Coordinates of C-alpha atoms and ligand atoms in Angstrom, one line a residue:
M891 CA -20.3 19.8 9.8
A892 CA -17.8 21.9 7.8
E893 CA -14.0 22.5 9.6
K894 CA -13.0 26.2 9.7
L895 CA -10.3 26.2 7.8
A896 CA -6.4 26.5 9.4
I897 CA -5.3 28.6 6.5
F898 CA -8.0 30.2 8.3
G899 CA -7.3 29.7 11.2
G900 CA -9.1 26.2 12.7
P901 CA -7.7 23.3 14.0
K902 CA -4.9 21.5 12.4
A903 CA -5.7 18.4 9.7
V904 CA -2.4 16.7 10.8
Q905 CA -1.4 16.7 14.5
C906 CA 0.5 14.1 14.7
D907 CA 4.5 13.5 15.6
P908 CA 5.0 11.4 12.1
G909 CA 8.3 9.7 13.3
D910 CA 10.3 7.9 11.0
M911 CA 7.6 7.4 8.3
F912 CA 8.5 9.4 5.3
V913 CA 12.5 8.5 6.7
W914 CA 13.7 7.1 3.8
P915 CA 16.1 4.1 2.9
I916 CA 15.9 2.2 5.6
I917 CA 18.9 2.5 6.9
T918 CA 20.0 -0.7 10.0
K919 CA 23.0 -2.3 11.2
E920 CA 23.6 -4.5 8.0
D921 CA 23.5 -1.0 6.1
E922 CA 26.6 -0.2 8.2
E923 CA 28.9 -3.2 8.3
A924 CA 28.5 -3.6 4.6
V925 CA 29.7 -0.4 3.7
L926 CA 32.6 -0.5 7.2
D927 CA 33.5 -3.9 5.3
V928 CA 34.5 -2.1 2.3
L929 CA 36.5 1.0 4.0
R930 CA 38.1 -2.3 6.2
R931 CA 39.6 -3.7 2.8
R932 CA 40.4 -0.2 1.7
A933 CA 38.0 -1.9 -2.0
M934 CA 36.7 1.6 -2.3
S935 CA 37.4 2.0 -5.9
G936 CA 37.8 -2.0 -7.4
T937 CA 34.6 -3.7 -9.3
D938 CA 34.0 -7.3 -6.6
I939 CA 31.6 -6.5 -4.6
T940 CA 30.1 -3.9 -8.0
I941 CA 30.2 -7.4 -9.7
Q942 CA 28.6 -9.2 -7.0
F943 CA 25.5 -6.9 -6.5
E944 CA 25.5 -7.5 -11.0
K945 CA 24.5 -10.7 -10.2
E946 CA 21.8 -10.5 -7.3
F947 CA 20.0 -8.0 -9.5
A948 CA 20.8 -9.2 -12.5
Q949 CA 18.6 -12.3 -11.2
W950 CA 16.0 -9.1 -9.6
Q951 CA 14.8 -8.0 -12.4
G952 CA 15.2 -11.0 -14.7
T953 CA 18.0 -10.0 -17.8
K954 CA 20.7 -12.1 -18.5
Y955 CA 23.2 -9.0 -17.8
A956 CA 23.3 -5.9 -15.5
L957 CA 25.9 -3.4 -14.6
G958 CA 26.9 -0.5 -12.9
F959 CA 27.1 2.9 -12.8
S960 CA 28.4 6.0 -11.3
S961 CA 24.4 6.8 -12.0
G962 CA 21.8 6.9 -13.4
T963 CA 22.7 10.1 -15.9
A964 CA 25.8 8.0 -16.8
A965 CA 23.4 4.2 -16.9
I966 CA 21.6 6.6 -19.6
Q967 CA 23.9 8.3 -21.4
T968 CA 25.1 5.0 -22.0
A969 CA 22.2 3.6 -22.6
M970 CA 21.8 5.3 -26.0
F971 CA 25.3 4.8 -27.4
A972 CA 24.8 1.1 -26.6
C973 CA 21.5 2.1 -29.3
K974 CA 24.1 3.7 -31.1
V975 CA 22.7 6.5 -31.0
G976 CA 24.6 8.8 -33.0
V977 CA 25.9 11.7 -34.7
G978 CA 22.6 13.3 -36.9
D979 CA 20.0 11.3 -34.5
E980 CA 16.9 11.7 -32.7
I981 CA 15.6 10.7 -30.0
I982 CA 12.0 10.3 -28.6
V983 CA 11.8 11.4 -25.0
P984 CA 8.6 12.4 -22.8
S985 CA 9.1 16.5 -21.9
V986 CA 8.3 15.6 -18.0
T987 CA 10.7 14.3 -16.7
Y988 CA 14.1 15.0 -15.4
W989 CA 17.1 15.9 -17.3
A990 CA 19.1 12.7 -17.1
S991 CA 16.3 11.4 -19.5
A992 CA 17.1 13.8 -22.1
L993 CA 20.0 15.9 -22.4
Q994 CA 23.4 13.5 -22.2
A995 CA 22.1 12.9 -26.0
F996 CA 23.1 16.4 -26.2
S997 CA 26.8 15.1 -26.1
L998 CA 25.8 12.4 -28.8
G999 CA 25.8 14.5 -31.3
A1000 CA 22.7 13.6 -31.2
T1001 CA 19.5 15.8 -31.4
P1002 CA 16.1 15.3 -28.6
V1003 CA 12.2 15.5 -29.7
F1004 CA 9.7 15.7 -27.5
A1005 CA 6.8 13.7 -27.1
D1006 CA 3.6 14.7 -24.8
I1007 CA 3.3 12.6 -21.6
D1008 CA -0.5 11.5 -21.1
E1009 CA -2.6 13.9 -18.1
N1010 CA -3.5 10.1 -16.2
T1011 CA -0.4 8.5 -16.8
L1012 CA 1.5 11.2 -16.8
C1013 CA 4.2 9.1 -19.1
I1014 CA 5.1 9.6 -22.9
N1015 CA 1.6 9.5 -25.0
P1016 CA 1.8 6.4 -27.2
N1017 CA -0.3 8.7 -29.5
D1018 CA 1.5 11.5 -29.7
I1019 CA 5.2 8.7 -30.5
E1020 CA 4.9 8.3 -34.5
H1021 CA 3.8 12.1 -36.4
R1022 CA 7.4 12.2 -34.9
I1023 CA 8.9 9.6 -36.1
T1024 CA 11.9 10.2 -39.1
E1025 CA 14.3 8.7 -40.4
R1026 CA 16.7 9.6 -38.4
T1027 CA 14.9 8.7 -35.1
K1028 CA 16.7 5.5 -33.4
A1029 CA 15.2 5.2 -30.8
I1030 CA 12.0 6.0 -27.4
V1031 CA 13.2 7.3 -24.4
V1032 CA 10.7 5.7 -21.8
V1033 CA 10.3 7.5 -18.2
H1034 CA 8.1 5.4 -16.2
Y1035 CA 7.0 9.0 -15.0
L1036 CA 7.3 9.2 -10.8
G1037 CA 6.4 5.0 -10.4
H1038 CA 3.9 4.8 -12.8
P1039 CA 5.0 2.7 -15.4
A1040 CA 4.8 4.0 -19.1
D1041 CA 1.3 2.3 -21.2
M1042 CA 4.1 -0.2 -23.1
D1043 CA 3.0 -2.3 -25.0
P1044 CA 1.9 0.3 -27.9
I1045 CA 5.2 1.7 -27.3
M1046 CA 7.1 -1.8 -28.3
E1047 CA 4.3 -1.9 -31.4
I1048 CA 4.9 1.2 -33.3
A1049 CA 8.9 0.9 -32.3
R1050 CA 9.0 -3.0 -34.5
R1051 CA 7.3 -1.1 -36.8
H1052 CA 10.4 1.3 -37.5
N1053 CA 13.1 -0.5 -36.6
L1054 CA 13.4 1.8 -33.8
K1055 CA 15.3 0.5 -30.1
V1056 CA 13.5 1.3 -26.7
I1057 CA 15.0 2.4 -23.9
E1058 CA 13.5 2.3 -20.7
D1059 CA 14.2 4.9 -18.0
V1060 CA 13.7 3.1 -14.9
S1061 CA 14.9 5.7 -11.9
H1062 CA 11.6 6.0 -10.8
A1063 CA 10.1 2.6 -10.6
Q1064 CA 13.1 -0.2 -9.7
G1065 CA 10.9 -3.5 -9.3
G1066 CA 7.4 -1.0 -10.6
L1067 CA 6.0 -4.4 -12.9
Y1068 CA 3.4 -3.4 -16.3
K1069 CA 0.5 -6.5 -17.2
G1070 CA 2.5 -8.6 -14.7
R1071 CA 6.2 -7.8 -16.3
K1072 CA 9.8 -6.5 -14.7
L1073 CA 9.8 -2.6 -16.2
G1074 CA 13.7 -2.7 -17.6
T1075 CA 12.9 -5.8 -19.3
I1076 CA 10.7 -4.6 -22.1
G1077 CA 12.2 -2.5 -23.8
D1078 CA 15.6 -2.4 -25.6
V1079 CA 17.3 -1.8 -22.4
G1080 CA 17.0 -0.3 -19.0
A1081 CA 18.6 1.6 -17.5
M1082 CA 18.1 3.8 -13.4
S1083 CA 19.5 5.7 -11.3
L1084 CA 20.0 4.5 -7.7
M1085 CA 20.5 7.8 -6.1
S1086 CA 19.9 8.1 -2.6
G1087 CA 16.5 10.0 -3.4
K1088 CA 15.3 7.1 -5.4
S1089 CA 13.2 4.6 -4.3
L1090 CA 15.9 2.2 -4.4
A1091 CA 18.9 4.3 -3.2
I1092 CA 22.7 3.6 -2.4
G1093 CA 24.3 6.1 -2.4
E1094 CA 25.0 7.6 -6.3
G1095 CA 24.6 4.4 -8.9
G1096 CA 23.2 4.2 -11.4
M1097 CA 21.8 0.3 -12.9
L1098 CA 21.9 -0.8 -17.1
V1099 CA 20.3 -4.6 -17.5
T1100 CA 20.2 -6.1 -20.7
N1101 CA 18.8 -9.6 -22.3
D1102 CA 20.8 -7.9 -25.1
R1103 CA 25.1 -9.0 -25.5
E1104 CA 25.6 -5.8 -28.4
I1105 CA 24.3 -3.6 -26.0
Y1106 CA 25.9 -5.0 -22.9
E1107 CA 29.1 -5.3 -24.2
R1108 CA 28.9 -1.4 -26.1
A1109 CA 27.9 -0.1 -22.8
I1110 CA 31.4 -2.3 -21.3
A1111 CA 33.1 -0.4 -24.1
F1112 CA 31.5 2.9 -23.4
G1113 CA 33.0 3.5 -19.6
H1114 CA 33.7 0.5 -18.1
Y1115 CA 38.5 0.3 -18.7
E1116 CA 38.4 -2.5 -16.9
R1117 CA 36.8 -5.5 -17.8
Y1118 CA 36.6 -3.8 -22.1
R1119 CA 39.2 -7.4 -22.4
E1120 CA 39.8 -9.0 -26.2
N1121 CA 38.8 -11.9 -24.6
E1122 CA 35.2 -11.4 -22.9
I1123 CA 34.2 -9.5 -25.9
E1124 CA 32.4 -11.7 -28.7
T1125 CA 31.2 -7.9 -30.5
E1126 CA 34.3 -8.0 -32.9
Y1127 CA 34.3 -4.8 -34.7
L1128 CA 34.4 -3.1 -30.6
K1129 CA 38.5 -5.8 -29.6
P1130 CA 40.4 -4.1 -31.5
Y1131 CA 39.4 -0.8 -28.5
A1132 CA 39.9 -3.2 -26.2
G1133 CA 41.0 -2.0 -22.7
L1134 CA 40.2 2.1 -23.4
P1135 CA 36.2 4.1 -23.4
L1136 CA 35.2 4.5 -26.6
G1137 CA 33.6 7.1 -24.6
G1138 CA 36.6 8.6 -22.8
Y1139 CA 34.8 7.9 -20.1
K1140 CA 34.9 5.9 -16.2
Y1141 CA 31.3 5.5 -15.5
R1142 CA 32.4 2.4 -13.0
M1143 CA 29.8 2.6 -9.5
H1144 CA 31.7 3.3 -6.0
Q1145 CA 32.2 0.5 -4.0
M1146 CA 30.4 2.0 -0.6
S1147 CA 27.2 2.4 -2.8
S1148 CA 27.0 -1.2 -4.3
A1149 CA 28.2 -2.8 -0.6
V1150 CA 24.6 -1.5 0.2
G1151 CA 23.0 -1.9 -2.9
R1152 CA 23.3 -5.5 -2.2
V1153 CA 21.9 -5.1 0.5
Q1154 CA 19.1 -2.7 0.1
L1155 CA 17.9 -5.2 -2.3
K1156 CA 17.5 -7.6 -0.5
Y1157 CA 14.4 -6.1 1.7
Y1158 CA 13.6 -3.6 -1.2
D1159 CA 10.4 -6.0 -2.3
E1160 CA 8.9 -6.5 1.4
R1161 CA 9.1 -2.9 1.8
C1162 CA 8.0 -1.4 -1.9
A1163 CA 5.3 -4.0 -1.0
E1164 CA 4.4 -1.7 2.2
I1165 CA 4.6 0.6 0.4
R1166 CA 1.9 0.6 -1.8
K1167 CA -0.2 -0.1 0.7
A1168 CA 0.3 2.1 2.6
M1169 CA -0.5 5.4 -0.8
N1170 CA -3.3 2.9 -1.9
Y1171 CA -4.7 3.8 2.0
F1172 CA -4.2 7.2 2.0
W1173 CA -6.0 7.2 -2.3
D1174 CA -8.6 4.8 -1.0
L1175 CA -9.4 7.5 1.4
L1176 CA -9.9 10.7 -1.3
E1177 CA -11.2 8.3 -3.6
G1178 CA -14.2 10.2 -5.0
V1179 CA -12.6 14.0 -3.8
P1180 CA -13.9 16.1 -5.9
G1181 CA -10.9 17.6 -7.6
I1182 CA -8.1 15.3 -6.3
K1183 CA -7.7 12.0 -8.5
A1184 CA -4.7 9.5 -7.4
H1185 CA -2.5 9.6 -10.1
R1186 CA -2.7 5.7 -9.6
V1187 CA -2.4 2.5 -11.9
P1188 CA -6.7 0.5 -11.7
K1189 CA -7.2 -1.4 -8.6
D1190 CA -7.4 -4.6 -10.4
S1191 CA -4.4 -4.9 -12.9
D1192 CA -1.3 -6.6 -12.4
S1193 CA 0.4 -3.1 -13.5
N1194 CA 1.7 -1.4 -10.0
M1195 CA 3.6 1.6 -8.4
A1196 CA 7.3 0.4 -7.7
G1197 CA 7.9 1.8 -5.1
W1198 CA 5.8 4.6 -6.0
Y1199 CA 8.5 7.4 -5.5
A1200 CA 7.7 11.4 -5.3
P1201 CA 4.6 10.6 -5.4
H1202 CA 1.4 13.1 -7.1
G1203 CA -2.1 13.8 -7.6
I1204 CA -3.6 15.0 -10.2
Y1205 CA -5.2 18.4 -9.7
K1206 CA -8.4 19.5 -11.5
P1207 CA -9.9 23.0 -10.6
E1208 CA -12.8 23.0 -12.9
E1209 CA -14.1 20.5 -10.2
L1210 CA -13.1 23.3 -8.0
G1211 CA -15.3 26.2 -9.3
G1212 CA -11.6 26.9 -11.5
L1213 CA -9.2 27.3 -7.8
S1214 CA -5.6 26.8 -8.7
V1215 CA -3.5 24.4 -7.5
T1216 CA -0.7 27.4 -5.4
R1217 CA -3.9 28.5 -3.5
F1218 CA -5.0 24.6 -2.1
T1219 CA -1.5 23.6 -2.0
E1220 CA -1.1 27.2 0.6
A1221 CA -5.0 25.3 2.2
V1222 CA -3.1 21.3 2.1
R1223 CA 0.0 23.2 3.4
A1224 CA -2.1 25.5 6.6
E1225 CA -3.6 21.7 6.9
G1226 CA -0.4 20.7 8.6
V1227 CA 0.9 18.6 4.9
T1228 CA 4.5 20.4 4.8
M1229 CA 5.5 18.4 1.7
C1230 CA 2.4 19.4 -0.7
T1231 CA 3.5 21.7 -3.7
P1232 CA 2.3 22.5 -6.6
G1233 CA 3.5 20.6 -10.7
C1234 CA 5.3 18.1 -11.0
N1235 CA 9.1 18.6 -13.2
A1236 CA 9.4 21.5 -16.0
A1237 CA 8.5 20.4 -19.6
L1238 CA 12.0 20.5 -21.3
H1239 CA 11.0 21.9 -24.3
T1240 CA 10.3 24.7 -22.6
H1241 CA 14.1 25.7 -21.1
A1242 CA 17.0 27.8 -23.1
L1243 CA 18.7 24.6 -22.5
F1244 CA 16.9 23.4 -25.7
N1245 CA 16.4 25.9 -28.0
T1246 CA 19.4 28.3 -27.9
A1247 CA 22.2 27.0 -25.4
D1248 CA 25.3 26.4 -28.0
V1249 CA 27.2 24.1 -24.8
Y1250 CA 30.2 23.1 -27.8
G1251 CA 30.8 25.6 -30.2
H1252 CA 29.3 24.4 -33.0
G1253 CA 27.8 28.5 -34.3
K1254 CA 24.0 27.2 -33.6
P1255 CA 22.2 25.8 -31.1
T1256 CA 23.2 22.5 -29.7
R1257 CA 20.2 20.4 -29.8
I1258 CA 20.3 21.2 -34.0
A1259 CA 23.6 20.7 -33.8
N1260 CA 23.8 17.6 -36.8
A1261 CA 20.4 18.6 -37.6
N1262 CA 19.4 21.2 -40.5
K1263 CA 15.8 22.1 -38.8
D1264 CA 15.6 24.8 -36.7
V1265 CA 14.5 23.9 -32.3
R1266 CA 11.4 25.7 -33.2
E1267 CA 10.0 22.6 -36.0
F1268 CA 10.4 20.1 -32.9
D1269 CA 8.2 21.5 -30.3
K1270 CA 4.9 22.6 -31.8
S1271 CA 2.3 21.2 -29.8
L1272 CA 2.9 20.0 -26.0
P1273 CA -0.3 21.0 -24.8
V1274 CA -0.7 19.0 -21.5
S1275 CA 3.0 19.0 -21.0
E1276 CA 3.1 23.0 -21.2
K1277 CA -0.1 23.3 -18.3
I1278 CA 0.5 19.9 -16.2
G1279 CA 2.6 22.1 -13.3
T1280 CA -0.7 23.9 -13.3
R1281 CA -2.7 20.5 -12.6
T1282 CA -0.3 18.5 -10.4
Y1283 CA 1.1 18.6 -6.9
S1284 CA 2.5 16.2 -4.4
I1285 CA 1.8 14.2 -1.9
P1286 CA 3.0 12.0 1.0
W1287 CA 5.5 9.1 0.7
F1288 CA 4.6 7.2 3.0
I1289 CA 7.2 4.6 3.9
H1290 CA 4.8 3.1 6.6
Y1291 CA 1.8 1.2 6.8
R1292 CA 0.3 3.1 10.2
P1293 CA -3.1 3.7 9.3
E1294 CA -4.2 5.8 12.3
I1295 CA -1.3 9.0 10.7
I1296 CA -2.0 8.7 6.7
E1297 CA -5.5 9.4 8.0
Q1298 CA -5.2 12.1 9.2
Y1299 CA -2.9 13.2 5.8
A1300 CA -6.0 12.3 4.1
Y1301 CA -8.4 14.6 5.5
A1302 CA -6.6 17.2 5.4
Y1303 CA -7.0 17.0 1.5
R1304 CA -9.7 16.5 1.8
K1305 CA -10.5 19.5 4.0
V1306 CA -9.4 21.6 2.4
A1307 CA -11.0 19.9 -1.5
E1308 CA -14.2 20.0 0.5
N1309 CA -13.8 23.6 2.2
Y1310 CA -12.4 24.7 -1.8
K1311 CA -15.8 27.5 -2.3
E1312 CA -13.7 29.7 0.9
L1313 CA -10.6 29.0 -0.6
L1314 CA -11.4 31.2 -4.4
K1315 CA -12.4 35.2 -2.9
D1316 CA -8.1 34.7 -1.8
D1317 CA -7.1 33.4 -5.0
P1318 CA -4.5 35.5 -5.9
G1319 CA -4.6 32.3 -9.4
N1320 CA -1.1 30.1 -11.2
P1321 CA 2.5 31.7 -11.5
P1322 CA 3.7 31.6 -14.9
R1323 CA 5.4 28.5 -14.1
L1324 CA 4.8 25.9 -11.8
G1325 CA 7.3 23.0 -11.3
G1326 CA 10.7 22.6 -10.5
W1327 CA 14.1 20.7 -12.4
H1328 CA 14.2 18.7 -9.9
F1329 CA 13.8 17.2 -7.0
F1330 CA 16.5 17.8 -5.3
R1331 CA 16.4 17.6 -1.3
H1332 CA 18.5 15.0 -0.6
R1333 CA 20.6 14.8 2.0
Ligands
LIG1261 C1 17.7 10.8 -10.6 C2 17.3 10.6 -12.4 C3 18.6 10.3 -13.6 C4 19.3 10.6 -13.3 O1 19.9 9.7 -12.4 P1 21.6 10.9 -11.5 O2 22.0 8.9 -10.8 O3 20.8 11.8 -10.4 O4 22.1 10.2 -12.6 C5 17.2 9.6 -14.8 N1 16.5 9.7 -15.1 C6 14.9 10.9 -13.8 C7 14.0 10.3 -15.0 C8 16.1 10.2 -13.0 O5 14.4 11.2 -12.1

């Protein structure tokens, strides 16, 4: 009953018009009015709407403090500074993530040390952290990668034992849960992107959340000069410098973003619940199909996949006669799933910027500008990160629960996996590197 694969001239699995299935974020009159109100009041550069957004965000997040930023990159750099990551310090960060989980360490004179990921969660492997800790390690950056919560319990245990701070990069998983706890509230500080391609999408923007007053005040002091006031700061050593930003940065959120953010946040949980229902339905349809495995949390757990940002699947070529993910995804695309591409983020430790670049003129690679080590000492043994491009592929990001459409897309993957034998003979294999440095496809 095998149907002919579309790549060999058979009918495409996907015949429907997806309509607005993949249109995100959902923008209504309410978002438009909120932006127009900012414009009409000439309030683009103020902070009143942002402060309102921060209050609502902190309440939703369940933290004492939330601080708005111009980008996630700025929020994460600030989180590092707030955790006292400085000259000569090391941070441990997964190699498979977007660059802005790690690269800002350079600007602080610190060194990112990459840890491997777990091949099922695609998040930092808790068992690959401890042997990378040195007397210079200050913090662990955890990324809830592609919406999947990192395994926080063992990570927090290691961090507490070694007196390290934990920064959660929540850019892929706003509102997600790990064992019933909101992501971003488990470590010492959470920081995230809210830019338009992410699941909580408000325009260019970022947010830092914490329960720690000193971290919050250091975050204000670093890049929010207009809110760095001597009489409002409790941390004694920060008082003398009020009025000017310690970092020399200006990081406040654009109020068109915070205005959109206030509206988006109102509907966010309900929209994510529908996305999860749709995505879980897709994976349920593919349960047991050889070679393709869901990237999701176990069904009966009290963790979840948040807004299921940039969804991917795990690829097991050994179950498909060694068929390359390159050939597999080519066949799925031919079935009408145009967004199915191989790989995810490429392993950062393989990029020249982390190996040879002398960005600031230290006369040696910036990565070790303040370290007495060779770069090659850091990145030994990251086998999962190095081959993850051959073991992942993207899947559609279903925004709506519309079973008849989802079924066609799921059928495309099933059809290709079940007919893998026909694809083996023309398999070109994988190129030397799969996956990109970013998923930039935002308008
Ligand atoms: C997008 C992203 C960031 C950076 O956020 P921007 O708002 O684009 O600056 C940081 N970390 C991760 C994991 C991201 O995906």
